[in-house]
Backbone as a ProteinNet text record, in pm:
[ID]
protein_1_A
[PRIMARY]
MASTSDIRNGLCIKFNHDIYKIVEFLHVKPGKGPAFVRTKLRSLTTGRVLDNTFSAGHKIDVIRVETHNYQFLYAEGDEFHFMNTESFEQISLNKNILDAPGLLKEGTSVMVQVNTETDLPLSVDMPSSVILEVTYAEPGVKGNTATNATKNATVETGASVNVPLFINEGDKIKIDTASGSYMERVKE
[TERTIARY]
79.4	2.1	89.6	43.2	112.1	18.5	67.5	-19.8	-21.2	-99.6	-107.1	23.2	115.9	249.1	325.7	288.1	355.5	291.9	190.2	115.5	206	217.6	292.8	228.8	258.6	202.1	252.4	159.5	194	174.4	147.6	136.2	8	8.9	-111.6	-159.9	-291.3	-349.1	-477.2	-508.3	-643.3	-737.7	-850.1	-944.2	-1090.4	-1180.5	-1317.7	-1330.4	-1262.5	-1261	-1214.5	-1127.7	-1076.6	-928.1	-860.1	-721.9	-720.2	-659.2	-647.8	-509.2	-476.9	-344.2	-363.4	-274	-283.9	-234.6	-319.1	-281	-226.7	-295.6	-259.7	-281.2	-204	-228.7	-188.1	-248.5	-210.8	-231.7	-117.9	-128.6	-179.7	-283.9	-346.5	-345.3	-289.7	-286.8	-358.6	-490.2	-568.5	-521.4	-550.9	-524	-603.4	-723	-814.3	-850.2	-840	-877.5	-749.7	-780.8	-672.2	-624.7	-503.4	-456.2	-521.7	-517.4	-576.2	-497.1	-528.4	-465.2	-576	-575.7	-672.4	-610	-675.4	-625	-717.1	-657.1	-729.9	-685.9	-781.3	-749.9	-803.3	-730.1	-783.9	-792.1	-914.4	-929.7	-853	-783.2	-700.5	-788.1	-904.1	-988	-1090.1	-1147.8	-1248.4	-1193.8	-1089.9	-1040.5	-1107.7	-1201.3	-1278.5	-1197.7	-1209.9	-1132.1	-1224.4	-1161.4	-1241.4	-1159.6	-1230	-1166.5	-1191.3	-1086.3	-1110	-1023.1	-1070.7	-990.7	-956	-831.6	-797.5	-756.4	-798.4	-751.2	-607.6	-538.1	-392.7	-379.8	-288.3	-258	-342.2	-433	-521.9	-436.5	-469.5	-400.4	-439.2	-352.9	-386.3	-319.8	-391.1	-339.7	-262.8	-130.7	-52.6	-29	-32.3	-16.5	132.5	203.2	340.4	341.7	413.3	423.3	567.6	588.8	720.7	705.8	808.5	805.3	896.1	837	914.9	909.1	1015.3	1022.6	957.8	862.6	799.5	800.2	785.9	778.6	647	584.1	447.1	472	393.3	407.5	292.4	166.8	57.1	-71	-173.6	-305.1	-404.9	-491.7	-596.7	-726.1	-803.7	-926.6	-901	-956.7	-929.4	-815.4	-754.1	-632.5	-508.3	-417.5	-283.4	-178.3	-89	0.9	139.7	208.1	338	429.2	565	667.6	761	795.2	887.6	1026.9	1106.8	1233.7	1342.8	1318.5	1422.1	1392.5	1266	1230.4	1158.9	1129.5	1058.6	924.3	858	729.5	632.9	520.1	424.7	300.6	242.7	120	20	-101.6	-209.1	-291.9	-305.7	-371.9	-488.2	-591.5	-709.5	-680.9	-748	-731.4	-749.7	-839.8	-871.7	-759.3	-657.6	-547.9	-446.5	-447.7	-349.9	-397.5	-297.4	-331.1	-357.7	-278.5	-299	-278.9	-370.8	-358.2	-345.4	-398.9	-392	-258.7	-167.3	-34.3	73.5	27.6	127.2	161.4	298.3	346.3	417.2	410.3	470.7	619.9	676.7	813.7	842.6	744.4	760	779.4	880.5	909.5	823.4	762.2	675.6	708.4	670.8	692.2	560.5	556.7	431.8	447.3	353.1	348.2	273.8	332.2	274.5	256.8	137.4	101.7	191.1	273.1	360.4	282.9	170.5	85.1	24.4	-42.7	-115.7	-50.9	64.1	130.5	44.3	-52	-135.5	-85.5	-82.8	-41	-141.4	-104.8	-192.4	-205.3	-87.7	-95.5	22.8	13.6	120.3	162.5	292.3	342.1	413	354.4	411.5	530.9	613.4	713.4	656.1	723.8	661.2	624.6	693	654.7	693.5	620.2	643.5	660.2	741.7	761	683.7	588.1	513.1	498.5	478.3	471.5	329.8	305	177.2	132.7	27.3	-17.1	-128.8	-198.5	-295.2	-309.8	-296.2	-324.7	-386.2	-479.6	-535.7	-426.3	-426.5	-330.4	-349.3	-244.3	-265.4	-289.7	-363.1	-392.5	-284.8	-221.1	-111.1	-175.5	-108	-147.1	-248	-283.7	-377.3	-305.6	-202.4	-124.8	-116.7	-209.8	-211.2	-238.8	-312.3	-343.5	-283.7	-296.5	-236.9	-337.5	-348.8	-457	-394.6	-488.9	-452.8	-546.1	-500.2	-584.2	-570.6	-655.6	-652.3	-555.9	-479.5	-391.6	-399.9	-390.2	-385.5	-245.1	-200.3	-67.1	-71.9	45.3	57.6	-11.7	-44.1	-119.6	-265.2	-313.2	-452.4	-511.8	-433.7	-482.3	-491.8	-579.8	-599.4	-544.9	-464.1	-391.8	-408.1	-428.6	-437.6	-291.8	-257.3	-122.5	-128.7	-15.6	-14.8	-34.1	-65.6	-94.8	19.9	149.5	258.4	298.7	233.5	260.6	198	270.1	219.5	237.9	175.8	184.4	334	372.7	508.6	600.4	555.2	633.8	632.2	737.9	740.7	724	633.8	601.8	613.9	650	664.1	531.9	475.1	347.3	361.7	305.3	302.3	198.6	243.3	148.5	52.2	90	-5.8	-124.6	-107.7	-220.6	-263.3	-182.6	-213.8	-198.5	-115.9	-108.6	26.3	29.4	146.1	247.8	377.1	480.9	576.7	623.5	708.8	727	776.4	812.8	958.4	977.3	1115.3	1179.8	1294.5	1377.9	1465.9	1475.1	1566.1	1666.6
-114.7	1.8	121.5	222.5	349.7	458.7	580.3	687.2	794.2	899.2	1004.5	1076.2	1072.3	1133.6	1058.7	938.7	855.8	877.2	956.7	975.5	1053.8	998.7	1060.7	1034.5	1106.8	1080	939.8	864.2	733.5	619.5	647.9	544.9	468.7	334	249.9	211.2	232.3	200.7	122	48	-18.6	61.9	100.3	195.6	160.2	150.7	116.6	-12.4	-110.9	-246.3	-236.1	-143.8	-126.3	-83.5	-84.9	-43.6	94.1	193.9	328.4	366.4	455.6	517.1	664.2	726.5	861.2	941.9	1028.2	1111	1245.3	1309.7	1435.3	1428.8	1502.6	1520.4	1660	1709.3	1838	1828.8	1847.9	1854.7	1990.5	1995.5	2126.9	2132.2	2250.3	2278.7	2406.2	2399.2	2523.7	2587.8	2714	2786.3	2731.8	2683.1	2631.6	2483.1	2403.7	2263.2	2177.8	2045.9	1950.7	1955.6	1912.6	1903.5	1789.9	1796.3	1690.7	1680.8	1575.3	1560.2	1540.4	1634.7	1625.5	1542.1	1445.6	1360.1	1342.2	1313.3	1276.9	1133.3	1040.5	893.2	846.9	758.1	701.1	548.7	492.5	351	276.8	174.7	99.5	-11.5	-35.1	-135.1	-69.2	41	110.4	234.3	296	417.2	545.4	526.7	638.9	725.7	859	944.1	987.3	990.2	1017.1	1112.7	1220.9	1310.6	1263	1260.2	1210	1288.9	1309.1	1381.4	1287	1269.5	1191.7	1282.6	1253.4	1334.1	1301.2	1388.1	1367.6	1250.3	1160.2	1047.3	927	944.8	835.8	720.6	593.9	481.1	441.3	418.9	378.1	242.9	161.4	28.6	37.3	38.2	49.8	-88.8	-86.3	-215.1	-210.9	-319.8	-333.6	-356.4	-272	-281.5	-290	-356	-352.3	-291.2	-224.7	-152.3	-223.8	-252.9	-319	-240.3	-241	-173.1	-260.8	-206.5	-276.2	-189.3	-251.8	-187	-210.5	-98.8	-109.7	-172.3	-285.1	-353.1	-311.4	-335.3	-294	-294.5	-231.5	-221.1	-304.3	-379.6	-456.4	-430.3	-340.5	-298.3	-219.2	-271.1	-204.7	-270.8	-366.5	-437.4	-380.7	-353	-298.2	-399.7	-443.2	-547.2	-490.3	-539.3	-492.3	-610.9	-584.9	-689.5	-641.6	-729.1	-699	-702.6	-588.3	-574.8	-664.7	-718.8	-813.3	-959.4	-998.3	-1141.6	-1171.2	-1066.6	-1081.7	-1145.5	-1149.7	-1193.8	-1092	-1132.9	-1041.9	-1038.8	-918.1	-903.2	-818.2	-836.3	-756	-679.8	-548.7	-466.5	-392	-367.1	-290.5	-149.8	-84.1	60.3	151.2	109.2	197.4	201.8	114.1	115.8	228.9	259.5	359.9	505.7	584.9	733.9	802.1	778	845.9	738.1	650.5	552.1	603.3	718.9	776.9	829.3	838.8	897.1	787.2	657.9	544.5	512.2	519.4	483.1	347.7	262.9	130	144.6	73.1	76.6	170.7	242.8	329.9	249.6	294.8	229.7	291.4	207.2	248.2	170.4	218.8	151.1	98.3	-38.9	-100.9	-137.9	-94.9	-129.6	-255.7	-357.4	-485.9	-507.7	-554	-594.7	-714.7	-703.8	-817	-934.5	-913.7	-1021.8	-1109.2	-1044.9	-1118.1	-1128.3	-1054.3	-1047.1	-995.2	-912.3	-847.9	-710.5	-663.2	-523.3	-428	-318.1	-220.6	-92.7	-41.2	78.9	88.9	176	199.9	346.5	370.4	510.1	535.5	637.7	671.7	766.2	784.7	883.6	1025.7	1116.4	1251.5	1322	1296.2	1342.9	1251	1266.6	1180.4	1279.9	1229.9	1302.6	1228.2	1295.6	1228.7	1323.2	1262.3	1339.6	1379.2	1496.8	1548.9	1488.3	1419.2	1350.4	1438.1	1523.9	1612.3	1739.7	1853.9	1982.1	2075	2155.6	2258.7	2357.9	2422.2	2525	2643	2704.4	2824.1	2949.8	3041.7	3161.4	3263.1	3319.7	3418.1	3546.3	3600.7	3718.2	3695.9	3575	3541	3495.8	3569.4	3531.7	3633.4	3726.2	3828.2	3771.9	3662.1	3600.9	3458.3	3388.4	3247.7	3156	3178.8	3098.8	2957.2	2856.3	2721	2653.4	2540	2462.1	2312.1	2232.5	2090.7	2022.4	1931.2	1853.6	1705.5	1619.1	1473.1	1425.4	1342	1283.2	1144.8	1081.6	952.9	839.2	862	756.9	771.2	883.4	906.2	999.3	1042.2	1137.1	1275.5	1354.3	1492.4	1586.4	1684.6	1770.5	1916.2	2011.1	2152	2204.5	2261.6	2312.4	2456.5	2524.8	2663.6	2659.7	2779	2785.6	2754.1	2773.7	2752.1	2601.1	2509.3	2369.6	2319.7	2246	2189.6	2033.2	1967.2	1827.4	1790	1677.6	1639.7	1684.5	1787.9	1842.7	1739.1	1733.1	1645.6	1743.2	1701.4	1783.9	1701.6	1767.5	1711	1736.7	1629.4	1635.4	1587.5	1660.8	1627.6	1519	1397.8	1286.5	1306.8	1383.4	1399.7	1481.7	1585	1670.4	1654.2	1587.3	1567.8	1690.7	1791.9	1914.9	1937.4	2016.1	2049.4	2126.3	2087.5	2149	2234.3	2168.5	2240.6	2161.1	2232.2	2172.5	2115.7	2000.9	1935.1	1945.1	1994.7	1999.6	1877.9	1813.4	1698.9	1721.7
0	0.1	0.2	-76.3	-77.6	-34.1	-18	17.5	-90.7	-71.3	-175.1	-198	-114.3	-132.2	-245.6	-277.6	-376.7	-519.6	-531.3	-654.4	-754.6	-873.3	-981.3	-1117.4	-1218.6	-1355.2	-1406.9	-1460.7	-1507.9	-1409.2	-1283.3	-1183.4	-1207.7	-1199	-1219.3	-1083.4	-1056	-925.9	-946.9	-843.6	-840.5	-762.6	-822.1	-761	-815.8	-727	-764.3	-846.7	-807.9	-877.2	-1022.5	-1055.2	-1186.3	-1179.5	-1293.1	-1294.3	-1367	-1301.7	-1355.6	-1359.4	-1464	-1477.7	-1443.1	-1357.4	-1320.6	-1445	-1496.1	-1616.9	-1564.8	-1463	-1405.4	-1259.4	-1183.1	-1039.2	-991.4	-882.1	-822.1	-675	-599.3	-455.3	-412.2	-336.6	-297.7	-144.2	-94.1	41.7	69.9	92.9	120	249	265.4	386.2	504.7	476.8	576	542.9	638.9	618.8	573.1	557.8	529.7	383.9	353.4	220.6	145.3	9.1	-68.1	-201.9	-276.3	-409.6	-516	-609.7	-714.8	-830.6	-882.8	-987.9	-1105.2	-1220.3	-1335.7	-1370.7	-1366.3	-1383.1	-1507.3	-1580.8	-1706.2	-1687.2	-1705.4	-1690.3	-1802.9	-1764.4	-1861.1	-1932.9	-1876	-1938.3	-2039.4	-2000.9	-2083.3	-2151.2	-2103.8	-2156.8	-2111.8	-2020.8	-1962.6	-1868.7	-1875.6	-1790.1	-1673	-1551.7	-1428.6	-1341.5	-1291.8	-1196.9	-1055.2	-969.4	-829.1	-739.4	-617.9	-514.3	-400	-367.5	-253	-138.8	-15.2	98.8	126.2	190.4	216.7	308.1	279.8	362.4	325.9	230	179.9	132.7	167.2	111.8	-23.8	-115.6	-247.9	-280.7	-361.9	-390.8	-528.2	-522.9	-641.8	-706.5	-834.9	-913.2	-963.2	-944.3	-984.3	-1133.8	-1203.6	-1347.1	-1396.4	-1509.2	-1568.1	-1704.7	-1752.3	-1881.8	-1980.4	-2096.7	-2203.5	-2327.7	-2407.6	-2533.7	-2642.9	-2710.5	-2826.5	-2946.7	-3064.2	-3185.5	-3255.5	-3303.3	-3368.1	-3501.5	-3534.5	-3657	-3755.7	-3721.2	-3808.9	-3735.3	-3793	-3729.4	-3820.5	-3749.9	-3817.7	-3751.8	-3812	-3746.6	-3622.8	-3506.6	-3378	-3307.2	-3362.9	-3303.8	-3355.6	-3265.1	-3300.9	-3260.5	-3351.2	-3324.4	-3299.7	-3190.8	-3150.5	-3132	-3140.8	-3122.2	-3012.6	-2916.9	-2813.4	-2884.7	-2864.4	-2932.1	-2878.9	-2756.4	-2704.5	-2724.2	-2696.9	-2713	-2853.3	-2927.5	-3055.5	-3039.8	-2925.8	-2896.4	-2945.6	-3013.4	-3058.8	-2978.1	-2954.9	-2877.2	-2968.7	-2940.7	-3001.5	-2892.9	-2909	-2814.6	-2879.3	-2798.4	-2845	-2859.4	-2947.9	-2979.3	-2854.9	-2762.1	-2645.2	-2543.1	-2547.2	-2459.6	-2501.4	-2630.8	-2686.9	-2657.9	-2628.2	-2614.1	-2747.7	-2849.8	-2974	-3094.7	-3117.9	-3215.6	-3354	-3379.6	-3515	-3555.9	-3458.4	-3485.5	-3489.8	-3476.4	-3478	-3615.7	-3654.7	-3780.9	-3765.9	-3865.2	-3861.5	-3830.8	-3737	-3697.1	-3579.2	-3530.8	-3412.5	-3290.4	-3211.2	-3078	-2967.5	-2893.2	-2782.2	-2655.8	-2539	-2415.5	-2366.3	-2340.9	-2297.4	-2149.7	-2068.7	-1926	-1905.1	-1842.1	-1823.6	-1678.5	-1640	-1498.9	-1461	-1359.6	-1326.6	-1264.1	-1205.8	-1139.6	-1249.4	-1351.8	-1451.8	-1587.5	-1604.9	-1739.6	-1842.7	-1810	-1913.1	-1944.9	-2071	-2100.5	-2042.9	-1977.2	-1920.9	-2004.5	-2048.3	-2131.3	-2220.8	-2313.9	-2416	-2403.5	-2377.6	-2365.7	-2501.3	-2571.4	-2700.6	-2685.2	-2786.6	-2772.6	-2760.9	-2704.5	-2675.7	-2810	-2921.4	-3050.7	-3158.6	-3270.9	-3388.2	-3510.2	-3606	-3731.4	-3842.8	-3903.3	-4007	-4131.2	-4242.4	-4366.4	-4394.1	-4445.2	-4485.3	-4620.6	-4626.3	-4750.6	-4822.8	-4743.7	-4811.7	-4728.9	-4792.4	-4731.4	-4830	-4785.4	-4883.2	-4906.9	-5019.5	-5053.2	-4960.3	-4914.6	-4827.4	-4914	-4863.5	-4938.4	-4904	-4997.8	-4977.5	-4914.5	-4813.8	-4749.9	-4630.7	-4602.5	-4503.9	-4375.1	-4339.8	-4227	-4111.1	-4111.5	-4015.5	-3874.3	-3872.4	-3744.5	-3750.4	-3644.2	-3641.8	-3708.5	-3835.3	-3918.3	-3933.2	-3928.1	-3944.7	-4044.7	-4095.8	-4189.5	-4150.7	-4201.8	-4178	-4268.6	-4221	-4306.6	-4261.3	-4358.1	-4331.8	-4340.7	-4237.2	-4236.5	-4287.8	-4305.2	-4362.3	-4286.3	-4160.2	-4079.1	-4096.2	-4164	-4179.5	-4077	-3977.8	-3878.5	-3935.5	-3877.9	-3921.3	-3817.4	-3862.9	-3771.1	-3818.5	-3731	-3768.2	-3774.2	-3894.9	-3922.9	-3973.5	-3963.5	-4020	-4172.4	-4232.3	-4369.4	-4461.1	-4413	-4498.3	-4523.4	-4451	-4463.9	-4592.6	-4674.9	-4798.2	-4801.3	-4901.1	-4915.2	-4932.3	-4876.9	-4881.6	-4770	-4696	-4583	-4473.3	-4395.9	-4269.1	-4156.4	-4066.2	-3949.4	-3823.1	-3717.3	-3585	-3505.5	-3451.2	-3390.1	-3244.7	-3149.7	-3011.4	-2986.4	-2936.4	-2925.1	-2808.2	-2705.7	-2593.8	-2633.8	-2711.6	-2750.7	-2894.8	-2977.8	-3120.1	-3200.1	-3151.1	-3219.5	-3288.8	-3388.4	-3465.6	-3382.2	-3391.6	-3317	-3412.3	-3515.7	-3610.8	-3742.8	-3844.7	-3966.5	-3955.7	-4009.7	-4001.2	-4145.4	-4140.9	-4262.3	-4266.8	-4387.8	-4402.4	-4506.8
[MASK]
++++++++++++++++++++++++++++++++++++++++++++++++++++++++++++++++++++++++++++++++++++++++++++++++++++++++++++++++++++++++++++++++++++++++++++++++++++++++++++++++++++++++++++++++++++++++++++

């Protein structure tokens, strides 16, 4: 058993007869009353996000996890297939376990957290950013840059991303996997 002082991003806990991963947390010490921890939890079985507040010192049931390096192979419907880079063992995971399935390109390395008690995969941690090629983008209108104007672009994985007007088809862009937003254009 751990307490609320051990809460950190990415920690997997057992809560309300389900397994949750802590997405965000904030320790709050109000001037009046006891301290508490505000958390945002994501269910690893359903993908549902839940806000919860734990009082200071509350005991939480931490699940022991191991992290393994996997490589994304291919997607087949809602199933995504990965290969362990050390043992070459292949696993298949449902789409709802992934944070940003639309940004996964074949060959991308990800970290998979596995429950040590049951040997079941719990979550997939994507790299902080990915570089993808733009396959379709509307042409930008010259002189329409007085504001931070954006347009929709489709990348090679099929995901849609808002990009600045100067991005064209064939450009490679860096995308933040946490928010799914454009970061910068990559020159090669």
